[in-house]
Short mmCIF file of C-alpha atoms in Angstrom, two decimals:
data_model
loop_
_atom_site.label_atom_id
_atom_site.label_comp_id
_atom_site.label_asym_id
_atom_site.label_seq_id
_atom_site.Cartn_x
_atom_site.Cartn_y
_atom_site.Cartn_z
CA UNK A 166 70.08 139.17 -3.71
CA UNK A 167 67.31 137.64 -6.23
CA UNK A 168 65.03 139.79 -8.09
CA UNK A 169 61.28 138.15 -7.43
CA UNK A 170 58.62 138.88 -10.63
CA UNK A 171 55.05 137.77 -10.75
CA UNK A 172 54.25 135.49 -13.07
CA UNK A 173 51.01 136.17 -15.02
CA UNK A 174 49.83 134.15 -17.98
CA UNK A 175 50.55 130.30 -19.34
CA UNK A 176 53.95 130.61 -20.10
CA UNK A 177 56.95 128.96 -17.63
CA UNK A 178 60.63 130.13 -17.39
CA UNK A 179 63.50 128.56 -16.05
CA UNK A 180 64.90 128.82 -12.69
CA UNK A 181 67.62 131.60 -12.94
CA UNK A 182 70.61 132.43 -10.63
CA UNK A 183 69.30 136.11 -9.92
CA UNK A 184 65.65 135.39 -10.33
CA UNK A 185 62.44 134.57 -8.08
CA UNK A 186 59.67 133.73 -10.15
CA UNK A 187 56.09 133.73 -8.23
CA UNK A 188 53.21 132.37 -10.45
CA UNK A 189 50.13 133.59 -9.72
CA UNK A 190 46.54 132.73 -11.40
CA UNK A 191 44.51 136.11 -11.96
CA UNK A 192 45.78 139.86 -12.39
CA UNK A 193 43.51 140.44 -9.51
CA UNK A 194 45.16 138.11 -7.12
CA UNK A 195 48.44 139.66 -8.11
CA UNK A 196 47.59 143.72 -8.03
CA UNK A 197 46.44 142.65 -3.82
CA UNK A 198 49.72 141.21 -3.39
CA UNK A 199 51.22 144.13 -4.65
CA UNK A 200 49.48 146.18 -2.81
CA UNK A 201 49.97 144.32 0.13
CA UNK A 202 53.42 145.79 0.19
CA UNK A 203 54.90 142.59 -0.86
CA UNK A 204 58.14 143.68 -2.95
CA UNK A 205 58.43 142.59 -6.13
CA UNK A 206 60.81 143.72 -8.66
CA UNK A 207 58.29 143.71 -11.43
CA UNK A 208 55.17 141.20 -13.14
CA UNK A 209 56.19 139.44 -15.94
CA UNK A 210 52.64 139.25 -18.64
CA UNK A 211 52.86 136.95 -21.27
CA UNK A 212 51.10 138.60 -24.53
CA UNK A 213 48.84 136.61 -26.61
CA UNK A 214 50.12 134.26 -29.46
CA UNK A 215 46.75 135.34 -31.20
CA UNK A 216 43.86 137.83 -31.76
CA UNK A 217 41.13 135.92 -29.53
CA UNK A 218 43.33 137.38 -26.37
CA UNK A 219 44.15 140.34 -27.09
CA UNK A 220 41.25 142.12 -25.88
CA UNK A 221 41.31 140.18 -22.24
CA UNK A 222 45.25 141.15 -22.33
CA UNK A 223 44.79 144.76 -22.75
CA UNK A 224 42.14 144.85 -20.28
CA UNK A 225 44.06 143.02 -17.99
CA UNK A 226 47.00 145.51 -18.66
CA UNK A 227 44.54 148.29 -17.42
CA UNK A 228 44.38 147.06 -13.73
CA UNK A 229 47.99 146.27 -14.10
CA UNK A 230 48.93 150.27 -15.31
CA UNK A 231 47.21 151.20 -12.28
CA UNK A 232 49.76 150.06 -10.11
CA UNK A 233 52.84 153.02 -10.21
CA UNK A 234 55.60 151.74 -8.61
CA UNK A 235 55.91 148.50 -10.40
CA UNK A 236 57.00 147.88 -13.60
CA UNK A 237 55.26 145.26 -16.03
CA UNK A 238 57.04 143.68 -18.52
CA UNK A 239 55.01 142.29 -21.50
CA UNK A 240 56.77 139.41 -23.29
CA UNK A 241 55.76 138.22 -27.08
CA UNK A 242 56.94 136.35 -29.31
CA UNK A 243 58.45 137.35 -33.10
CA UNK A 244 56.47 140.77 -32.94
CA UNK A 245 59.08 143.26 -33.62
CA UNK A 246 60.97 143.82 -37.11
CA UNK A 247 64.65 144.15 -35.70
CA UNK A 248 66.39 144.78 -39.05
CA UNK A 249 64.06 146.56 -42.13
CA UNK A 250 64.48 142.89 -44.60
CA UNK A 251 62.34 141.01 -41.82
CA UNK A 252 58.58 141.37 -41.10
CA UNK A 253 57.31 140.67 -37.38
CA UNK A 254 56.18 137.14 -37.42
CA UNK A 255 53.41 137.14 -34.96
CA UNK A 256 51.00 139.96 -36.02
CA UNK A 257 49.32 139.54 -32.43
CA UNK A 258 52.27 140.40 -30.61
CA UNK A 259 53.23 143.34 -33.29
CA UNK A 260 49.47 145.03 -32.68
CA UNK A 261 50.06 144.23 -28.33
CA UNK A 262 53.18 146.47 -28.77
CA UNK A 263 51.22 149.42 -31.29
CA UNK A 264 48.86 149.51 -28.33
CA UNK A 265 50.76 149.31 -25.68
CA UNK A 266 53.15 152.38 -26.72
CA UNK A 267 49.94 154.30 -26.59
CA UNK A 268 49.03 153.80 -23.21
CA UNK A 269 53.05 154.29 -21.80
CA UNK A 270 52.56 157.63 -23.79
CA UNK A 271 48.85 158.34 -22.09
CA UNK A 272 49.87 157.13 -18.39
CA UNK A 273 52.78 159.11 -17.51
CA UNK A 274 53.28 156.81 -14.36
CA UNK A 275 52.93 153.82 -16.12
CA UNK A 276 56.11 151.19 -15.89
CA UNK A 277 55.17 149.16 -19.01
CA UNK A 278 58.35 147.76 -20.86
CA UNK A 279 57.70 145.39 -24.19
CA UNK A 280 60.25 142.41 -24.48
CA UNK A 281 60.15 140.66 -27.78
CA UNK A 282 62.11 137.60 -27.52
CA UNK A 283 62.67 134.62 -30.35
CA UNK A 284 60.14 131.61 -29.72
CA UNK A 285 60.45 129.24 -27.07
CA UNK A 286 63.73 131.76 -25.56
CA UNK A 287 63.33 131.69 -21.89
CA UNK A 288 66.96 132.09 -20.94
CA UNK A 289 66.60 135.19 -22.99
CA UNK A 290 63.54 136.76 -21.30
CA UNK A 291 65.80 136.56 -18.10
CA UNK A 292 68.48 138.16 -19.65
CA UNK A 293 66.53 140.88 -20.94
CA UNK A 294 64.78 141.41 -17.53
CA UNK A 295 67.99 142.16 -15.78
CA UNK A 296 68.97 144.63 -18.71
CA UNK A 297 68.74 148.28 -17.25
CA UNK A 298 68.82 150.48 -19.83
CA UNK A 299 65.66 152.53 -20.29
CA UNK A 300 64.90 151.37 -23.62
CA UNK A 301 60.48 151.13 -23.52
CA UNK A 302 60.91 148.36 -26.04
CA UNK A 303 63.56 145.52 -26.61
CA UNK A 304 63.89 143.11 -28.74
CA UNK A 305 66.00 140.14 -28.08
CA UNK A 306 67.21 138.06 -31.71
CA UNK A 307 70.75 135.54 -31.59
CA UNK A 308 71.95 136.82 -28.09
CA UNK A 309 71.84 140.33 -29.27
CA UNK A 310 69.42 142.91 -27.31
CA UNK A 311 68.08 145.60 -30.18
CA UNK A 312 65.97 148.98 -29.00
CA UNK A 313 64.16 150.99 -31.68
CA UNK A 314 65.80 154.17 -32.54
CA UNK A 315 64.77 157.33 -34.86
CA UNK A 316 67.85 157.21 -37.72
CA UNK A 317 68.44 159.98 -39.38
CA UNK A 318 67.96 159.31 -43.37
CA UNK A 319 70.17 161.08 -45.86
CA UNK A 320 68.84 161.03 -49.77
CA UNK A 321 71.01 160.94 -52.69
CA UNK A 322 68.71 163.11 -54.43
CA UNK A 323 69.26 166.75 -54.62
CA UNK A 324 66.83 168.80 -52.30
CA UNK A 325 64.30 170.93 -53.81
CA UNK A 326 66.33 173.38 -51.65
CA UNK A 327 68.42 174.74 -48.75
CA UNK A 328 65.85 174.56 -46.07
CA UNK A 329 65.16 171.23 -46.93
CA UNK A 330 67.75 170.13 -45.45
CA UNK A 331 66.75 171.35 -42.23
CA UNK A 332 63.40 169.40 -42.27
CA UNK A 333 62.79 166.33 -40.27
CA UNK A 334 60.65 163.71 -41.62
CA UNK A 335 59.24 160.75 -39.12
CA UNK A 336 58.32 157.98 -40.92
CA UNK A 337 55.68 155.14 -38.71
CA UNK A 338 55.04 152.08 -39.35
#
C-alpha cells in the first residue's frame, strides 16, 4: 500500500513506487483536510532557500505543530554539517533546523522531523521519508543517511584530576 504526504511549498518530487504525493496550495487548506479525517501519512514542507521566508515558514509550522497525530517533515537543502571539515551551505536551512529543535523540545506532541538532503535530490527525500528510525534530524549526503549523535571526546591531555574524568562536557554549535 502507498504512503500519501501533503505537499506544501514550491518544490516537486518524483513519482515513487511507495509514495502518494497530494499538492496542496496553503497550510490552511491542508490542516482542514487533515482534519477532515483524510489519512495521510505525513506533510512534506519545503524550508526556505533564504532569510525573506523564514519568518512565513515558521509561522506556517505553528498551525502545522498543532496538528498531533501527523508528522511534518521539513526538507532543506545543504543545512546540516554531516562530518566536522564541512560547514552547512545554506545558512537559511541551518537557522530553520536551530529553530525547529526548539519547538520539538517545547511541544511534546509535536511530529516535526528535519530532512536535509543534497540540492536538487528528490529520489533522496523519498528515501529518507520511508526511513523509520526515530532519528528528529537526518541528513541525507552520497546515498548515505547521517543522524546527529552526542560522541563522547577523550583528551590526550592529563586531567587536572580524578573526578575529571567523570565530567561530561556538551559542546553546541
Amino acid at each position: 500500500t502507498k504512503r500519501r504526504y501533503i505537499v506544501l511549498g514550491t518544490e516537486s518530487f518524483p513519482e515513487y513506487r511507495d509514495i502518494e504525493w497530494e499538492r496542496f496550495a496553503s497550510v490552511d487548506d491542508a490542516v482542514e483536510a487533515i482534519r477532515g479525517q483524510t489519512n495521510y501519512d505525513g506533510i512534506v514542507y519545503s524550508a526556505p532557500q533564504n532569510s525573506s521566508g523564514l519568518t512565513k515558514s515558521l509561522l506556517d509550522l505553528q498551525k502545522l505543530c498543532r496538528i498531533e497525530e501527523t508528522p511534518v517533515f521539513v526538507v532543506g537543502r545543504m543545512g546540516q554539517a554531516v562530518v566536522d571539515s564541512v560547514a552547512p551551505v545554506n545558512a537559511c536551512a541551518h537557522a530553520m533546523a536551530a529553530a525547529l529543535r526548539t519547538i520539538a523540545q517545547e511541544l511534546s506532541s509535536s511530529r516535526i522531523k528535519i530532512l536535509d538532503l543534497p540540492a536538487g535530490d528528490s529520489l533522496g527525500l523519498c528515501e529518507a521519508l520511508l526511513y523509520r528510525g526515530g532519528s528528529l534530524e537526518i541528513a541525507l549526503r552520497d546515498g548515505k543517511l547521517y543522524a546527529p549523535r552526542l560522541l563522547r571526546y577523550v583528551s590526550d591531555a592529563p586531567s587536572a584530576s580524578a573526578a575529571d574524568s567523570k565530567k561530561t562536557h556538551v559542546i553546541l554549535g
